Coordinates of C-alpha atoms in Angstrom, one line a residue:
X79 CA 21.0 39.7 24.6
X80 CA 20.8 36.6 26.6
X81 CA 17.1 36.5 26.7
X82 CA 17.0 37.0 22.8
X83 CA 19.6 34.0 22.4
X84 CA 17.5 31.8 24.9
X85 CA 14.6 32.7 22.6
X86 CA 16.2 31.6 19.6
X87 CA 17.7 28.6 21.1
X88 CA 14.3 27.5 22.2
X89 CA 12.8 28.1 18.8
X90 CA 15.8 26.1 17.2
X91 CA 15.0 23.2 19.7
X92 CA 11.3 23.3 18.9
X93 CA 12.1 23.1 15.2
X94 CA 14.7 20.2 15.6
X95 CA 12.1 18.3 17.7
X96 CA 9.3 18.7 15.2
X97 CA 8.3 15.9 12.9
X98 CA 8.5 18.2 9.9
X99 CA 12.0 19.5 10.5
X100 CA 13.9 16.6 9.0
X101 CA 11.7 16.8 5.6
X102 CA 12.1 20.6 5.5
X103 CA 15.9 20.4 5.8
X104 CA 16.0 17.8 3.2
X105 CA 13.8 19.9 1.0
X106 CA 16.1 23.0 1.4
X107 CA 19.2 20.6 0.7
X108 CA 17.7 19.4 -2.5
X109 CA 16.7 22.7 -3.8
X110 CA 20.1 24.1 -2.9
X111 CA 21.6 21.3 -5.0
X112 CA 19.6 22.1 -8.1
X113 CA 20.4 25.7 -7.6
X114 CA 24.3 25.2 -7.4
X115 CA 24.2 22.6 -10.3
X116 CA 22.7 25.3 -12.5
X117 CA 24.9 28.3 -11.4
X118 CA 28.4 29.4 -12.0
X119 CA 29.2 26.9 -9.1
X120 CA 28.3 23.9 -11.1
X121 CA 31.8 23.2 -12.3
X122 CA 33.2 23.2 -8.8
X123 CA 30.2 21.2 -7.3
X124 CA 30.6 18.4 -9.8
X125 CA 34.3 18.3 -9.7
X126 CA 34.3 18.1 -5.8
X127 CA 32.1 15.2 -5.9
X128 CA 34.3 13.2 -8.4
X129 CA 37.5 14.1 -6.2
X130 CA 39.2 11.1 -4.9
X131 CA 39.8 10.8 -1.1
X132 CA 41.9 7.8 -0.5
X133 CA 40.3 4.7 -2.5
X134 CA 36.8 6.5 -3.1
X135 CA 35.5 9.7 -4.6
X136 CA 33.7 12.1 -2.1
X137 CA 30.4 11.0 -3.8
X138 CA 31.2 7.3 -3.1
X139 CA 32.3 8.2 0.5
X140 CA 28.7 9.9 1.0
X141 CA 26.6 6.9 -0.7
X142 CA 28.4 4.1 0.5
X143 CA 30.1 5.4 3.7
X144 CA 27.8 7.8 5.4
X145 CA 24.5 6.1 4.1
X146 CA 25.5 3.2 6.3
X147 CA 24.5 5.2 9.2
X148 CA 21.2 6.0 7.5
X149 CA 20.4 2.2 7.0
X150 CA 21.7 1.5 10.5
X151 CA 19.0 3.8 11.8
X152 CA 16.5 2.6 9.3
X153 CA 17.3 -1.0 10.7
X154 CA 16.9 0.3 14.3
X155 CA 13.4 1.7 13.6
X156 CA 12.4 -1.4 12.0
X157 CA 13.2 -3.7 14.9
X158 CA 11.8 -1.4 17.5
X159 CA 8.4 -0.9 15.6
X160 CA 8.3 -4.8 15.1
X161 CA 9.4 -5.8 18.5
X162 CA 7.9 -3.0 20.6
X163 CA 6.1 -0.7 18.5
X164 CA 3.5 0.1 16.2
X165 CA 4.0 -3.0 14.3
X166 CA 4.4 -5.4 17.3
X167 CA 1.2 -7.2 16.6
X168 CA -0.3 -8.9 13.3
X169 CA -3.4 -6.9 13.8
X170 CA -1.3 -3.7 13.5
X171 CA 0.7 -5.0 10.6
X172 CA -2.0 -6.3 8.3
X173 CA -3.2 -2.8 6.7
X174 CA 0.3 -1.1 6.5
X175 CA 1.8 -4.2 5.5
X176 CA -0.7 -4.9 2.5
X177 CA -0.6 -1.3 1.4
X178 CA 3.2 -1.2 1.4
X179 CA 3.2 -4.3 -0.7
X180 CA 0.8 -2.8 -3.2
X181 CA 2.7 0.3 -3.0
X182 CA 5.9 -1.4 -4.1
X183 CA 4.3 -3.7 -6.6
X184 CA 2.3 -1.0 -8.9
X185 CA 4.9 1.3 -9.4
X186 CA 7.3 -1.4 -10.4
X187 CA 4.7 -2.6 -12.8
X188 CA 4.0 0.7 -14.4
X189 CA 7.8 1.2 -14.7
X190 CA 8.3 -2.1 -16.2
X191 CA 5.4 -1.8 -18.6
X192 CA 7.2 1.4 -20.2
X193 CA 10.5 0.1 -20.3
X194 CA 10.3 -3.7 -20.7
X195 CA 11.9 -3.7 -24.2
X196 CA 15.0 -1.7 -22.9
X197 CA 17.3 -4.0 -21.4
X198 CA 19.5 -1.3 -19.8
X199 CA 16.7 0.8 -18.4
X200 CA 14.7 -2.1 -17.0
X201 CA 17.3 -2.5 -14.3
X202 CA 15.7 0.6 -12.8
X203 CA 12.5 -1.1 -12.0
X204 CA 12.7 -0.8 -8.3
X205 CA 13.4 3.1 -8.2
X206 CA 9.9 4.3 -7.8
X207 CA 9.0 1.6 -5.2
X208 CA 10.3 3.4 -2.1
X209 CA 8.8 6.2 0.1
X210 CA 10.7 8.7 1.9
X211 CA 9.5 8.7 5.4
X212 CA 11.3 12.0 6.5
X213 CA 9.8 13.9 3.3
X214 CA 6.2 12.4 3.5
X215 CA 5.9 12.7 7.4
X216 CA 7.2 16.2 7.3
X217 CA 4.6 17.2 4.8
X218 CA 1.8 15.3 6.8
X219 CA 3.0 17.1 10.0
X220 CA 2.7 20.6 8.4
X221 CA -1.0 20.0 8.0
X222 CA -1.5 19.5 11.7
X223 CA -4.9 18.5 13.1
X224 CA -6.5 18.3 9.5
X225 CA -5.1 15.0 9.6
X226 CA -6.4 12.1 12.0
X227 CA -3.6 10.8 14.2
X228 CA -4.3 7.4 13.2
X229 CA -3.1 8.5 9.3
X230 CA 0.1 9.6 10.7
X231 CA 0.7 6.2 12.7
X232 CA -0.4 4.4 9.2
X233 CA 2.0 6.3 7.1
X234 CA 4.7 5.7 9.7
X235 CA 4.2 2.0 9.8
X236 CA 3.9 1.7 6.1
X237 CA 7.1 3.6 5.4
X238 CA 8.8 1.5 7.8
X239 CA 7.9 -1.7 6.0
X240 CA 8.5 -0.1 2.8
X241 CA 12.2 0.6 3.9
X242 CA 12.3 -3.1 4.8
X243 CA 11.2 -4.0 1.4
X244 CA 13.8 -1.6 -0.1
X245 CA 16.5 -3.0 1.8
X246 CA 15.7 -6.7 0.6
X247 CA 15.5 -5.5 -3.0
X248 CA 19.0 -3.8 -2.7
X249 CA 20.2 -6.9 -1.3
X250 CA 18.6 -9.4 -3.8
X251 CA 18.7 -7.5 -7.0
X252 CA 21.5 -5.1 -6.7
X253 CA 24.2 -7.3 -5.7
X254 CA 27.6 -7.8 -7.7
X255 CA 29.2 -10.9 -8.2
X256 CA 29.2 -12.6 -4.8
X257 CA 32.6 -13.4 -3.0
X258 CA 31.5 -16.6 -0.8
X259 CA 34.7 -16.4 1.4
X260 CA 33.7 -12.8 2.3
X261 CA 29.9 -13.7 2.6
X262 CA 30.8 -16.6 4.9
X263 CA 32.9 -14.1 6.9
X264 CA 30.0 -11.9 7.4
X265 CA 27.8 -14.8 8.3
X266 CA 30.4 -15.6 11.1
X267 CA 30.5 -12.0 12.4
X268 CA 26.8 -12.2 12.4
X269 CA 27.0 -15.4 14.5
X270 CA 28.9 -13.6 17.1
X271 CA 26.9 -10.6 17.1
X272 CA 23.7 -12.5 17.9
X273 CA 25.7 -14.5 20.4
X274 CA 26.6 -11.3 22.2
X275 CA 23.0 -10.4 22.3
X276 CA 21.9 -13.9 23.8
X277 CA 24.5 -13.4 26.5
X278 CA 23.0 -10.3 27.4
X279 CA 26.0 -8.1 26.5
X280 CA 24.6 -4.4 26.7
X281 CA 27.6 -2.4 26.0
X282 CA 27.4 -0.9 22.6
X283 CA 31.0 -0.8 21.7
X284 CA 31.5 -4.4 21.0
X285 CA 28.5 -4.3 18.6
X286 CA 29.8 -1.0 16.8
X287 CA 33.3 -2.6 16.4
X288 CA 31.9 -5.9 14.7
X289 CA 29.6 -3.8 12.8
X290 CA 32.4 -2.1 11.1
X291 CA 34.3 -5.6 10.3
X292 CA 30.7 -6.8 9.2
X293 CA 30.4 -3.8 6.7
X294 CA 33.7 -4.5 5.3
X295 CA 33.2 -8.1 4.6
X296 CA 29.7 -7.4 3.2
X297 CA 31.3 -4.8 0.9
X298 CA 33.9 -7.3 -0.4
X299 CA 31.2 -10.0 -0.5
X300 CA 29.4 -8.2 -3.6
X301 CA 26.2 -7.1 -1.6
X302 CA 26.1 -3.4 -1.2
X303 CA 27.6 -2.5 2.3
X304 CA 24.6 -0.4 3.6
X305 CA 22.7 -3.7 4.1
X306 CA 25.3 -4.4 6.9
X307 CA 23.8 -1.4 8.8
X308 CA 20.4 -3.1 9.0
X309 CA 21.8 -6.5 9.7
X310 CA 23.9 -5.0 12.6
X311 CA 20.6 -3.1 13.7
X312 CA 18.6 -6.5 14.2
X313 CA 21.4 -7.7 16.6
X314 CA 21.4 -4.6 19.0
X315 CA 19.7 -5.5 22.3
X316 CA 16.0 -4.2 22.7
X317 CA 14.4 -6.0 25.6
X318 CA 16.0 -5.7 29.0
X319 CA 17.3 -9.1 30.2
X320 CA 16.5 -7.9 33.8
X321 CA 13.2 -9.4 34.7
X322 CA 11.9 -9.4 31.3
X323 CA 11.1 -5.6 32.0
X324 CA 9.7 -3.6 28.8
X325 CA 12.3 -1.2 27.4
X326 CA 9.7 1.5 28.0
X327 CA 11.0 1.7 31.6
X328 CA 14.6 0.5 31.2
X329 CA 16.8 2.1 28.4
X330 CA 18.2 -0.5 25.9
X331 CA 21.1 -0.4 24.0
X332 CA 18.9 0.0 20.8
X333 CA 17.1 3.1 22.1
X334 CA 20.5 4.5 23.4
X335 CA 21.9 4.3 19.7
X336 CA 18.7 5.2 18.1
X337 CA 18.7 8.4 20.2
X338 CA 22.2 9.1 19.3
X339 CA 21.5 8.9 15.7
X340 CA 18.1 10.6 15.7
X341 CA 19.3 14.1 15.1
X342 CA 22.7 13.3 13.3
X343 CA 21.1 11.1 10.4
X344 CA 18.2 13.4 9.4
X345 CA 20.0 16.8 10.0
X346 CA 23.4 16.0 8.8
X347 CA 23.8 12.7 6.7
X348 CA 20.4 12.8 4.8
X349 CA 20.9 16.6 3.8
X350 CA 24.6 15.8 2.6
X351 CA 23.3 12.9 0.5
X352 CA 20.2 15.1 -1.0
X353 CA 22.7 17.9 -1.8
X354 CA 25.3 15.7 -3.3
X355 CA 22.7 13.7 -5.3
X356 CA 19.9 16.0 -6.2
X357 CA 21.9 18.5 -8.3
X358 CA 21.0 17.9 -12.0
X359 CA 22.4 20.3 -14.6
X360 CA 19.5 21.4 -16.9
X361 CA 21.7 22.9 -19.5
X362 CA 20.8 21.3 -22.6
X363 CA 18.1 19.7 -21.2
X364 CA 15.0 19.7 -23.7
X365 CA 11.6 18.3 -23.8
X366 CA 12.8 15.0 -24.7
X367 CA 14.2 14.4 -21.2
X368 CA 10.7 14.8 -19.7
X369 CA 9.1 12.4 -22.3
X370 CA 11.3 9.4 -22.2
X371 CA 10.2 6.3 -20.8
X372 CA 12.8 6.3 -18.1
X373 CA 11.7 9.6 -16.7
X374 CA 7.9 9.0 -17.2
X375 CA 8.4 5.4 -15.7
X376 CA 10.1 7.0 -12.4
X377 CA 7.5 10.0 -12.2
X378 CA 4.5 7.7 -13.0
X379 CA 5.5 5.1 -10.9
X380 CA 5.8 7.4 -7.9
X381 CA 2.7 9.5 -8.7
X382 CA 0.3 7.1 -10.0
X383 CA 1.5 3.7 -8.9
X384 CA 1.6 4.5 -5.4
X385 CA -1.8 6.0 -5.3
X386 CA -3.2 2.6 -6.9
X387 CA -1.0 0.5 -4.7
X388 CA -1.7 2.1 -1.3
X389 CA -5.0 3.5 -1.9
X390 CA -6.6 0.6 -3.9
X391 CA -5.1 -2.0 -1.4
X392 CA -6.5 -0.1 1.6
X393 CA -10.1 0.0 0.1
X394 CA -10.1 -3.5 -1.0
X395 CA -8.6 -4.8 2.5
X396 CA -11.2 -2.7 4.4
X397 CA -14.2 -3.6 2.3
X398 CA -13.3 -7.6 2.4
X399 CA -12.7 -7.3 6.3
X400 CA -9.1 -8.2 5.8
X401 CA -8.1 -5.2 8.1
X402 CA -9.8 -2.4 10.0
X403 CA -9.9 1.2 8.6
X404 CA -7.7 3.6 10.4
X405 CA -9.7 5.4 13.3
X406 CA -11.5 8.6 12.4
X407 CA -10.2 8.5 8.7
X408 CA -12.4 9.1 5.7
X409 CA -11.5 7.7 2.1
X410 CA -10.1 11.3 1.3
X411 CA -7.5 11.2 4.1
X412 CA -6.2 7.7 3.0
X413 CA -6.1 9.1 -0.6
X414 CA -4.0 12.0 0.4
X415 CA -1.5 9.8 2.3
X416 CA -1.3 7.3 -0.5
X417 CA -0.4 10.3 -2.7
X418 CA 2.3 11.6 -0.1
X419 CA 3.7 8.1 -0.4
X420 CA 4.8 9.2 -4.1
X421 CA 7.4 11.2 -2.5
X422 CA 10.3 8.7 -3.1
X423 CA 13.4 11.1 -2.7
X424 CA 16.3 9.3 -0.6
X425 CA 15.6 5.8 -1.3
X426 CA 14.8 6.2 -4.9
X427 CA 17.9 8.0 -5.4
X428 CA 20.1 5.6 -3.8
X429 CA 18.4 2.6 -5.8
X430 CA 18.8 4.9 -9.1
X431 CA 22.6 5.2 -8.4
X432 CA 22.9 1.3 -7.7
X433 CA 21.0 0.7 -11.1
X434 CA 23.0 2.9 -13.3
X435 CA 26.1 3.3 -11.5
X436 CA 28.5 4.3 -14.6
X437 CA 25.7 6.0 -16.9
X438 CA 25.5 9.7 -15.9
X439 CA 22.7 10.4 -18.3
X440 CA 20.5 7.7 -17.1
X441 CA 21.3 9.0 -13.5
X442 CA 20.1 12.5 -14.5
X443 CA 17.0 11.3 -16.1
X444 CA 16.3 9.3 -13.1
X445 CA 16.7 12.2 -10.8
X446 CA 14.3 14.4 -12.9
X447 CA 11.9 11.9 -12.7
X448 CA 12.2 11.7 -8.9
X449 CA 12.0 15.2 -8.6
X450 CA 9.1 15.7 -10.8
X451 CA 6.9 12.6 -9.3
X452 CA 8.1 13.5 -5.6
X453 CA 6.9 17.2 -6.2
X454 CA 3.6 16.6 -7.8
X455 CA 2.9 13.7 -5.2
X456 CA 3.7 16.2 -2.4
X457 CA 1.4 18.9 -4.0
X458 CA -1.5 16.8 -4.8
X459 CA -1.3 14.9 -1.3
X460 CA -1.3 18.3 0.3
X461 CA -4.3 19.5 -1.6
X462 CA -6.2 16.3 -1.0
X463 CA -5.7 16.6 2.7
X464 CA -6.2 20.0 2.9
X465 CA -9.8 19.8 1.6
X466 CA -10.5 16.6 3.4
X467 CA -13.0 16.6 6.1
X468 CA -11.9 17.5 9.5
X469 CA -11.1 14.3 11.9
X470 CA -13.8 15.0 14.6
X471 CA -16.9 13.0 14.2
X472 CA -15.7 10.8 11.4
X473 CA -16.4 7.2 12.1
X474 CA -14.4 4.3 10.9
X475 CA -17.2 2.7 9.2
X476 CA -17.4 6.0 6.9
X477 CA -14.3 4.5 5.2

């Protein structure tokens, strides 16, 4: 019995440590939400989400409270990659940076072109601009050796820059009326946090306590509270103050906090968010829900806009010598990854909630568009990569 338990424990540990695990858990949570929302449990499901616990509903606690930890982890990953990772030099940033910019611009243009005359719906222009890194990397990992290692690095770097762009969009375009006193208070707290960093304070507790204060002030200022998570992450020390040693040899507060959140966020917070927000009741939904410009704008932006923006930008950048092609990658590999960038689940859902906070009908149409666009992008991307040439023997110039 003990040996069976050890085998099961080892298998579970291997699954949790795999790159695909987070994406698979999120897929299961989303599928379960759709199933529950269209079952006899639907009334209970929606009632629980609307139930108030203290000053906020369960849904708001999840979307505004728990997701702050998600954005904190995003901020930690962004800082680590830019300071000491795959984005630490300009040569490494050029191709994923250009492709991330193209992959955000074209989906927004497609959405806007379809909804320009609708002053309420146009507010959702940013919904298809984001890529879900957990989903996309999860699908890519399932393909194993058929995908060059350079493409996994490219996708991870692109998604990190994409997340940074999404955070900036939320801060700039989805901010309510600003309360200057609260914004000034948040600025003071940020100054103290940077001061702690400069003074070499390595204990995490002062940063986390001040981060909680920062979140409250940012929320009161009118800027979405989740932005505070990214701002806090930028102040967490990364480089050891002792002898200028790299954090590859000395653990830093940033690495410690990122490690602490690495399992909690993808395996608890994100699935809870997915389960709470992917549930769409299809009762009474007819063909018009699939053909309205909001749904098409979101689905088309993800599935078509991302391909044009990422793949098209990569071809142009390499052709004109602006960036080097990913090692051992053929054009079909880049096309497949560009399609996977159309999986926009977590961040797209989050922006959709910010765009239409009081309109359940528009939220449902957004969710249908996200689910359709993400599912088609995942299937098409998988098929393209499945039938792409194997990495061995492919030269960069073949791109």
